[in-house]
CSV table of C-alpha atoms and ligand atoms in Angstrom, one decimal:
chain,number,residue,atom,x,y,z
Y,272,UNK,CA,182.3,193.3,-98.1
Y,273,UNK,CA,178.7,194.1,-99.6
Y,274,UNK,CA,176.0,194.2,-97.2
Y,275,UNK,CA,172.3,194.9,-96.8
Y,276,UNK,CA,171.6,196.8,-93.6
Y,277,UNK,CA,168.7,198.2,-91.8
Y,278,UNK,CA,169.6,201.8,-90.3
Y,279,UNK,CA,166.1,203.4,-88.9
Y,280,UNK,CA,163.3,201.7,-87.1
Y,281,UNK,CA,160.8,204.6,-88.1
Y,282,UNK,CA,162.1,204.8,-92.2
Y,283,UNK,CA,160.3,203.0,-95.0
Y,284,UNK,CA,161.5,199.8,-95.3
Y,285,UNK,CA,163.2,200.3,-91.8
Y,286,UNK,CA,165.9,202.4,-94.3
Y,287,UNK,CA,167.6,199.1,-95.8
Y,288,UNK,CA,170.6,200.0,-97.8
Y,289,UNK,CA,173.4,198.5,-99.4
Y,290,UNK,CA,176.9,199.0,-97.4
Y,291,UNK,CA,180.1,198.1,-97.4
Y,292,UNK,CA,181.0,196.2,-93.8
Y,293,UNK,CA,183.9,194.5,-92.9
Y,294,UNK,CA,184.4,190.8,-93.2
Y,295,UNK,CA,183.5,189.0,-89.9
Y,296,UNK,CA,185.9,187.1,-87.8
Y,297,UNK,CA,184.6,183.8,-86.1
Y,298,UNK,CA,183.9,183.6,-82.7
Y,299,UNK,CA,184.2,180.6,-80.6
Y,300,UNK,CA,182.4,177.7,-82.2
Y,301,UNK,CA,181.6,179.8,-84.8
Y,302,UNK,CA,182.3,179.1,-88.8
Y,303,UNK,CA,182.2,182.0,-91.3
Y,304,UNK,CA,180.6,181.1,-94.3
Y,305,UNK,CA,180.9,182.5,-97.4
Y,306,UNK,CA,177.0,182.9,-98.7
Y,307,UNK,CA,176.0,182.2,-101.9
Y,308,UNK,CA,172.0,182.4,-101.4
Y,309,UNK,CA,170.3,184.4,-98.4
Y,310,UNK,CA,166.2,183.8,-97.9
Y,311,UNK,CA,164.4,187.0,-96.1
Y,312,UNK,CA,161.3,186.9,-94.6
Y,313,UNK,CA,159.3,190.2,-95.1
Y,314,UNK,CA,158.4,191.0,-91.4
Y,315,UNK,CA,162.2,191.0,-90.5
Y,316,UNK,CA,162.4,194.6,-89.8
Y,317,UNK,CA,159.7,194.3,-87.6
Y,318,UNK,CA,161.7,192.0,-85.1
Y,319,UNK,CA,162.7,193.5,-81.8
Y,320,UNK,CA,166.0,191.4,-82.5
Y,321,UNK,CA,166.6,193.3,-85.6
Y,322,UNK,CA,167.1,196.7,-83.4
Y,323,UNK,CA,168.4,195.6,-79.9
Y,324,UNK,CA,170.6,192.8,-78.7
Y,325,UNK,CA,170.2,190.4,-76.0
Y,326,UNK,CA,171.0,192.9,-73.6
Y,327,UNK,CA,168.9,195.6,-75.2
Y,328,UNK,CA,171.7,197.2,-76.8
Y,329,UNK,CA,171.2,199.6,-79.8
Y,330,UNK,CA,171.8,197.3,-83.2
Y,331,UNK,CA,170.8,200.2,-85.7
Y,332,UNK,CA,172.9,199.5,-88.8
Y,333,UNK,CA,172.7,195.7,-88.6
Y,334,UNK,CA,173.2,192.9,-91.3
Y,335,UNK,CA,169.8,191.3,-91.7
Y,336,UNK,CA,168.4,188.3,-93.3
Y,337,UNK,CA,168.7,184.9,-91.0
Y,338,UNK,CA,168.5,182.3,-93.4
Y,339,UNK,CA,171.5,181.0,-95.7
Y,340,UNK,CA,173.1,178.6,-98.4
Y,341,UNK,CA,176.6,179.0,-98.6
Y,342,UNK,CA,180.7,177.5,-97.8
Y,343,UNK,CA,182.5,177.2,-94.9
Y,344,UNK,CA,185.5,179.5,-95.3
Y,345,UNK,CA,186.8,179.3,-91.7
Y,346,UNK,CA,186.7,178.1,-88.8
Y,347,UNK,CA,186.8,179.7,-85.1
Y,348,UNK,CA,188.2,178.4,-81.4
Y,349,UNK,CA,187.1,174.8,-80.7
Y,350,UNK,CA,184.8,174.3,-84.0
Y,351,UNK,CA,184.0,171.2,-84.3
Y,352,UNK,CA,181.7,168.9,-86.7
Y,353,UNK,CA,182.3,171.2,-90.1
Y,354,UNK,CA,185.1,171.2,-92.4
Y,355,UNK,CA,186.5,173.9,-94.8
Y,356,UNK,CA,184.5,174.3,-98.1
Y,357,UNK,CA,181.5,172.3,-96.5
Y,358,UNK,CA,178.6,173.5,-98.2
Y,359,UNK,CA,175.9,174.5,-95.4
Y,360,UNK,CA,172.6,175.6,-94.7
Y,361,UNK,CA,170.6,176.9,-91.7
Y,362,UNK,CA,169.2,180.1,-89.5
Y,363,UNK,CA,171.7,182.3,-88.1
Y,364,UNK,CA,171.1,183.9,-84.3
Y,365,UNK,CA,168.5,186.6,-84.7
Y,366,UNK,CA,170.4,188.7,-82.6
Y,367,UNK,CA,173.8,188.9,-84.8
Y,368,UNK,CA,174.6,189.9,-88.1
Y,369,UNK,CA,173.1,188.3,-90.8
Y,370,UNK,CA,173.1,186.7,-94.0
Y,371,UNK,CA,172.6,189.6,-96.8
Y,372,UNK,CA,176.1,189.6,-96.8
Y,373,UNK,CA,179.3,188.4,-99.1
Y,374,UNK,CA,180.3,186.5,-95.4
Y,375,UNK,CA,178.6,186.0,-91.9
Y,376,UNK,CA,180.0,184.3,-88.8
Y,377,UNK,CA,177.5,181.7,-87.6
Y,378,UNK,CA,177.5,179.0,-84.6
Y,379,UNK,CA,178.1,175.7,-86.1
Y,380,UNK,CA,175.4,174.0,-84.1
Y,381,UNK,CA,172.9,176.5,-86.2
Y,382,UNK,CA,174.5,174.6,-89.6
Y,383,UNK,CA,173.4,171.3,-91.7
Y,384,UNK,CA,174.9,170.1,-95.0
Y,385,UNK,CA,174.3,171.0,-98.1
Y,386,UNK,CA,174.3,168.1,-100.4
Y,387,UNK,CA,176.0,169.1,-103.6
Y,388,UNK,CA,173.1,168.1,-105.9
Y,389,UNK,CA,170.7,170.6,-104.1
Y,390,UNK,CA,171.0,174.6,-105.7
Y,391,UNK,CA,172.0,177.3,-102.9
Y,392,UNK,CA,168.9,179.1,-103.9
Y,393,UNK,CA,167.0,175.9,-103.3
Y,394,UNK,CA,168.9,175.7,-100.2
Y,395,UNK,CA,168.4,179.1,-99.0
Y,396,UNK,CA,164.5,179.3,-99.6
Y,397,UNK,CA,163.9,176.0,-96.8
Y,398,UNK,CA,165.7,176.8,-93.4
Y,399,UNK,CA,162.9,179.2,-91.8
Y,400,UNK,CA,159.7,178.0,-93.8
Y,401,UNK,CA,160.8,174.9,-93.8
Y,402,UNK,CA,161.7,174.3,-90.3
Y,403,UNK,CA,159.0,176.6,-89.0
Y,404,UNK,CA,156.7,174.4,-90.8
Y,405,UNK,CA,158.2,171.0,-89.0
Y,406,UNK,CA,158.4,172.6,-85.7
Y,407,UNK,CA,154.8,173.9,-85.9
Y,408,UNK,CA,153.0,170.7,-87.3
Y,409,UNK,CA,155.4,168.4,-85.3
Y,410,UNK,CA,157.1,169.7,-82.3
Y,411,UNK,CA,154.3,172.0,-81.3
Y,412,UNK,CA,151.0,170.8,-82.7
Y,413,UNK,CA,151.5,167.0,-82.3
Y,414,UNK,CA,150.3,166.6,-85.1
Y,415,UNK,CA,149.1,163.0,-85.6
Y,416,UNK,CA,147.7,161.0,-89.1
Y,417,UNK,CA,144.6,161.2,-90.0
Y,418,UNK,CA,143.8,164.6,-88.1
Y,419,UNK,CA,142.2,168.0,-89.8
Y,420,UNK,CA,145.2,170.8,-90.7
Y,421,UNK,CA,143.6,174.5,-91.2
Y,422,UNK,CA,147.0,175.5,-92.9
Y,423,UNK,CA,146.6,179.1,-93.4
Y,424,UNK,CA,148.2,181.3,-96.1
Y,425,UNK,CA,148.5,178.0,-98.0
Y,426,UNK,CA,149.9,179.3,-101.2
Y,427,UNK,CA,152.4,181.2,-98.9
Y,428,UNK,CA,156.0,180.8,-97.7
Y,429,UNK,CA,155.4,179.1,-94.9
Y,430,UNK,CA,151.9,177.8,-95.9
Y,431,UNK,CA,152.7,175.9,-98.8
Y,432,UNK,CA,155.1,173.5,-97.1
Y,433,UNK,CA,153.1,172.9,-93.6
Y,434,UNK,CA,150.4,171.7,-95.9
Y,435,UNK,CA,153.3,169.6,-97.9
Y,436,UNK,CA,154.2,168.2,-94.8
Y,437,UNK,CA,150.8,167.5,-93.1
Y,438,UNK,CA,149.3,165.7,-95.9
Y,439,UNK,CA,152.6,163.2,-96.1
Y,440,UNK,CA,151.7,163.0,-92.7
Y,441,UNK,CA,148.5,161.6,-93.7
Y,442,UNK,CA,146.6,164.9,-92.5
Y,443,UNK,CA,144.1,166.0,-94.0
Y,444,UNK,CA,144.6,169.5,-95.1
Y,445,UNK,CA,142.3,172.6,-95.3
Y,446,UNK,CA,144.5,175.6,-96.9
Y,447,UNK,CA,143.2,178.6,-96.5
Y,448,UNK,CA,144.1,182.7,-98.5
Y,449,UNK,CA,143.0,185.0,-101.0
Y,450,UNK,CA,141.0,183.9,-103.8
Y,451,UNK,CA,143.6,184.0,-106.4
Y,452,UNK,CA,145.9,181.3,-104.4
Y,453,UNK,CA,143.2,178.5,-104.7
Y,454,UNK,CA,145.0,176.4,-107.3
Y,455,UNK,CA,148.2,177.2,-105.9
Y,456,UNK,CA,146.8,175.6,-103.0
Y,457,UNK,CA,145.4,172.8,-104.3
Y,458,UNK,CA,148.9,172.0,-106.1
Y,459,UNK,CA,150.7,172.2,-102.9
Y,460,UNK,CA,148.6,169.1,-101.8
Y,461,UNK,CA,145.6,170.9,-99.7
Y,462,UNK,CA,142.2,168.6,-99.8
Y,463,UNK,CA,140.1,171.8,-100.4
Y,464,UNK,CA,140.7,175.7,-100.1
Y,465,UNK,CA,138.5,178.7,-98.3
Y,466,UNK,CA,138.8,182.1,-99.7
Y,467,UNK,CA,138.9,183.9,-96.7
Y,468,UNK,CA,137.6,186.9,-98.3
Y,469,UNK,CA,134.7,185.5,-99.8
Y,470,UNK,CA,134.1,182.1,-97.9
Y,471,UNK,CA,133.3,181.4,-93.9
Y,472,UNK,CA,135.7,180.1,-91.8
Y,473,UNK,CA,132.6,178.6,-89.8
Y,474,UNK,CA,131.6,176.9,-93.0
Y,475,UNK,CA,134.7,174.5,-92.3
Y,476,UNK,CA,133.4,172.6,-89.2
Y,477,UNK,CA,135.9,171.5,-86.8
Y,478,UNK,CA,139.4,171.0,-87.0
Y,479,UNK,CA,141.8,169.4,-85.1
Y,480,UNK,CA,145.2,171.4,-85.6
Y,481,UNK,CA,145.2,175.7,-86.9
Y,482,UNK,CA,148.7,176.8,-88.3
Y,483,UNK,CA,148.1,180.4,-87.8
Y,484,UNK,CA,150.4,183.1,-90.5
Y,485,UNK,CA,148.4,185.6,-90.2
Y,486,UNK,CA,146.8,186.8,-86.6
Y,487,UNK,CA,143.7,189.0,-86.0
Y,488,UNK,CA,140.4,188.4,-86.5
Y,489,UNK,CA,141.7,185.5,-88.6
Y,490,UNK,CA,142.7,183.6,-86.1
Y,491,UNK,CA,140.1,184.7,-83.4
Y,492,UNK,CA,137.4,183.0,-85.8
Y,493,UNK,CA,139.7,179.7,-86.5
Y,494,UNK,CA,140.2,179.1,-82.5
Y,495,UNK,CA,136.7,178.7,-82.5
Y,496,UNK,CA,136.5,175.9,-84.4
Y,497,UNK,CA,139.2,173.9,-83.0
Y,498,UNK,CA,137.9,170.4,-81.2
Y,499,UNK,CA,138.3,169.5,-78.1
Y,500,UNK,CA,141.9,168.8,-78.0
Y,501,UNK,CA,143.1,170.6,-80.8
Y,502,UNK,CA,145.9,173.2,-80.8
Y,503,UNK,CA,146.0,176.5,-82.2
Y,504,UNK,CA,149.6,177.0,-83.4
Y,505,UNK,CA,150.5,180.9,-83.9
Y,506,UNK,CA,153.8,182.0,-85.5
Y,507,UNK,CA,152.9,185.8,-85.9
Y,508,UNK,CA,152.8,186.2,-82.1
Y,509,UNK,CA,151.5,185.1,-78.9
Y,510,UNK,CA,148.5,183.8,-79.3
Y,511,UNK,CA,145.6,186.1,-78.4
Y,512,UNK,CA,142.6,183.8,-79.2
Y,513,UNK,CA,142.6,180.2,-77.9
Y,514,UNK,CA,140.4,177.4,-78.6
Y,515,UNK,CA,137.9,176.9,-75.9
Y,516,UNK,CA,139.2,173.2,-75.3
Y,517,UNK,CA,142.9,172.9,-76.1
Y,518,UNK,CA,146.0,174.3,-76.4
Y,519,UNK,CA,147.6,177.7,-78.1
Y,520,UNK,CA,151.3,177.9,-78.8
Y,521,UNK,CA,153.4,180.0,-80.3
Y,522,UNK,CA,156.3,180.0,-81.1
Y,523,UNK,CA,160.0,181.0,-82.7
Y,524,UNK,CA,161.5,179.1,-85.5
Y,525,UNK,CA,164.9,177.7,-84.2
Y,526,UNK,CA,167.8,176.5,-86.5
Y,527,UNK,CA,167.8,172.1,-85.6
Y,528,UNK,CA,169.9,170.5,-88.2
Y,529,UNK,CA,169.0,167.2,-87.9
Y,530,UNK,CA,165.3,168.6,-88.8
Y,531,UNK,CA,166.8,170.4,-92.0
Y,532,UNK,CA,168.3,167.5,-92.9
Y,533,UNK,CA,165.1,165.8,-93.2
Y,534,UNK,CA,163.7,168.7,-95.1
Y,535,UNK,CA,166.5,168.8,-97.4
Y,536,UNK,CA,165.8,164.7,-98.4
Y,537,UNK,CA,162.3,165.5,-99.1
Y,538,UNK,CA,163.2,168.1,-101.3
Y,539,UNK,CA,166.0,165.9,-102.8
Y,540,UNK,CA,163.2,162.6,-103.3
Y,541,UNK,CA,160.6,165.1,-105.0
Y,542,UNK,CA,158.4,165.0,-101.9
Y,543,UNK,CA,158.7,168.6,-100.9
Y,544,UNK,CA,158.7,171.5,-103.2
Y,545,UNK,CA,160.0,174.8,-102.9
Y,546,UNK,CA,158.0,178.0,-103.6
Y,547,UNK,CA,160.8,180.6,-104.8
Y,548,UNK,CA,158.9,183.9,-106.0
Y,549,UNK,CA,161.6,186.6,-106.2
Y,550,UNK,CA,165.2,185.7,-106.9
Y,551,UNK,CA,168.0,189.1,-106.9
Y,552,UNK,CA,171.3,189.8,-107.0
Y,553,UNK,CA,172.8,191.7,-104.1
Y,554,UNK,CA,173.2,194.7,-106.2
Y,555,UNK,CA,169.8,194.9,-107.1
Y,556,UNK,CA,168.1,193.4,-103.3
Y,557,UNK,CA,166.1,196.4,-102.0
Y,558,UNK,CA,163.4,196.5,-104.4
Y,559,UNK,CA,163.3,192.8,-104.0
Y,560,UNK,CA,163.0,193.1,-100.4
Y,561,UNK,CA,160.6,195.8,-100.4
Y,562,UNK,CA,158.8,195.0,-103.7
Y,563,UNK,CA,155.8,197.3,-104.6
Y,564,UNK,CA,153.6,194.4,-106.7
Y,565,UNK,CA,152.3,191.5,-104.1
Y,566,UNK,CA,154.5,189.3,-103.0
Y,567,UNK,CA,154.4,185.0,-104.3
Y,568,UNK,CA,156.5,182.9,-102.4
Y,569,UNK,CA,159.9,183.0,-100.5
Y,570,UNK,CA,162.0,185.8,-101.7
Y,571,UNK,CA,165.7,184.6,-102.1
Y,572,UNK,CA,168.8,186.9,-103.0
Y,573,UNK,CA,171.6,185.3,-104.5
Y,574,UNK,CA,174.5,186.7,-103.1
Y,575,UNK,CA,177.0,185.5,-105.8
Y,576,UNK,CA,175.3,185.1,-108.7
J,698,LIG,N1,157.5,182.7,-85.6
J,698,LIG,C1,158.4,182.3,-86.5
J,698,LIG,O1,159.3,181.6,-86.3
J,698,LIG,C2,158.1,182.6,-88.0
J,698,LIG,C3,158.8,182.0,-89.0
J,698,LIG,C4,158.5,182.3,-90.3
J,698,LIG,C5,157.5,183.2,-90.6
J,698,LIG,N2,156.9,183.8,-89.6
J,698,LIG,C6,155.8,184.8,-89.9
J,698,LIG,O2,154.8,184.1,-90.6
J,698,LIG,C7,154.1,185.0,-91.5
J,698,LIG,C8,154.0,184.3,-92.8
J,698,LIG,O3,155.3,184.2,-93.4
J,698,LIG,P1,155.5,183.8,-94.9
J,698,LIG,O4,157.0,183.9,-95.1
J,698,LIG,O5,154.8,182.5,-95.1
J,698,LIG,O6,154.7,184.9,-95.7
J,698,LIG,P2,154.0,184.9,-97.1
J,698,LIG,O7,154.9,184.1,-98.0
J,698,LIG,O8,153.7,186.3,-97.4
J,698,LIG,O9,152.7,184.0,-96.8
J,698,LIG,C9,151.6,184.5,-96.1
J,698,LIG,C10,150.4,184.1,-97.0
J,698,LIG,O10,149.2,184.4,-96.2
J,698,LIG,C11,148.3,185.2,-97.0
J,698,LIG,N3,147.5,186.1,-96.1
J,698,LIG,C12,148.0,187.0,-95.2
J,698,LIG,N4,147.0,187.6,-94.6
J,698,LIG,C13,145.8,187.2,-95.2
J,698,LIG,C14,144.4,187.4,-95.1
J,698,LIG,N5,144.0,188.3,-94.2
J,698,LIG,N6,143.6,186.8,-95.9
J,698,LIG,C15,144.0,185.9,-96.8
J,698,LIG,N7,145.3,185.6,-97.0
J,698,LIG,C16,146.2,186.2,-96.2
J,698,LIG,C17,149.3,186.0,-97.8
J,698,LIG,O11,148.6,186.6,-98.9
J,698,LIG,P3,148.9,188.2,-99.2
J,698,LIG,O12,150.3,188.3,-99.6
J,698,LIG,O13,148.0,188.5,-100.3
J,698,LIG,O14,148.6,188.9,-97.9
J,698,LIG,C18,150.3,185.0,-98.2
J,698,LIG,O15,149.8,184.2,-99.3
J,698,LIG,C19,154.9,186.3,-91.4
J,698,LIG,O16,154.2,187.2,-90.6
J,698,LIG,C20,156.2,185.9,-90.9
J,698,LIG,O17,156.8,187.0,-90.2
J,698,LIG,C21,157.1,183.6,-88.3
């Protein structure tokens, strides 16, 4: 089968080519689903996961993306709760082969259903930002009604639904990026935007919850103005800055299904949009996964067109 793979740690673009692997074999409690769409976040390469494996074993030449739509084509030892030619969606384990590829082998716990009426592009663009979103705001955060969201990278991947969710939620949301991504912003549902090249984070006053995508000096300046009580939640790595008065978490998206299935309702009611940028072919992924031009939105490669 066709696969994208990334061969050297030190290459551009960690050296991601298109290679022919065989087709895997499920393990127990495994399915192996035939993917039709595959969602890739840009930092992948950067993972330790994507180079060593649990046991710190060398994983050079791996399958990557983590995020899929696709079928169930087969099922291993003692699966249990999916049926052949389920349509599925979810994150695969960071530390196997992944989902730029014609098949992949996946625990069946990491799976939800596809409804037929949702696309598998669709479907492939809301497992990580989607549930990194819920588990952030909700799990992590606590988010509660009528608190203040500082939702940065707003017109982002990840951004755009936390401040989707969060104002259902009856937050209300500050979103937060470059200049350009104000009305982008705005659309997604945030109350107001700050250009965090041209506007002061300070300006904002206080907030009760930070949904940090980016890190640095970024985040350094929004744990100061968390209230007492607030929490700092960081997905691009422990959390180096924490409010004076509250907590800082971070944390790693995990596959829940009974979370995606939630997501995938919202998107199926019109309460929660997608933000696609790039869609590809297979054939035609690597500049799509290493584009040159700035990046808008989840990138999504359709593995069977
Ligand atoms: N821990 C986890 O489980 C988890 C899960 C998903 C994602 N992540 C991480 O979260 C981050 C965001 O992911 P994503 O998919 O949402 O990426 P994305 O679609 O590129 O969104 C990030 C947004 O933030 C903006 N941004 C970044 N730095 C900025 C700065 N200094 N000033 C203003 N705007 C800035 C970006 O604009 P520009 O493109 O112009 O920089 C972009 O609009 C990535 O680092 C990713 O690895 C972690």
């Amino acid at each position: 089968m066709k696969a994208i793979v990334a061969t050297d740690q030190t290459a551009e673009a960690a050296g991601i080519t298109l290679a022919e692997r065989p087709e895997p074999t499920p393990a127990i409690n495994d399915v192996v689903v035939e993917v039709q769409a595959s969602g890739f976040v840009p930092a992948e390469w950067e993972w330790p996961s994507t180079w060593v494996d649990r046991s710190g074993r060398d994983r050079a030449d791996a399958i990557i993306g983590h995020e899929l739509a696709g079928v169930v084509t087969a099922l291993g030892y003692g699966t249990t709760g999916l049926s052949l030619g389920q349509r599925v969606i979810g994150i695969t384990d960071w530390h196997r082969d992944g989902t730029l590829a014609e098949y992949t082998a996946v625990e069946a716990r990491n799976l939800a259903p596809l409804p037929g009426d949702v696309d598998f592009t669709v479907g492939a663009a809301l497992p990580i930002s989607g549930l990194t979103a819920w588990q952030g705001l909700f799990q992590h955060g606590r988010l509660r009604a009528g608190q203040t969201v500082l939702a940065h990278g707003a017109a982002g991947a990840v951004g755009s639904v936390v401040t989707q969710l969060a104002r259902e939620f009856g937050a209300y949301v500050i979103g937060t990026g470059r200049a350009a991504d104000r009305q982008a912003a705005l659309d997604f549902g945030a109350n107001e935007f700050l250009d965090l090249d041209g506007e002061q984070l300070e300006d904002v006053g206080g907030v009760d919850l930070v949904f940090d995508v980016i890190g640095g000096d970024v985040q350094r300046r929004s744990a100061s103005i968390i209230r007492p009580g607030g929490t700092l939640v960081s997905v691009v790595g422990p959390a180096e800055h924490r409010p004076v008065d509250g907590l800082a978490v971070d944390f790693v998206v995990e596959s829940v299904p009974g979370q995606l299935i939630e997501i995938v309702d919202r998107v199926r009611d019109g309460r929660l949009r997608t933000h696609i940028g790039t869609v590809a072919t297979l054939d035609d992924a690597i500049p799509a996964l290493n584009p040159t031009t700035r990046r808008k939105g989840k990138t999504v490669i359709r593995v069977r067109p």
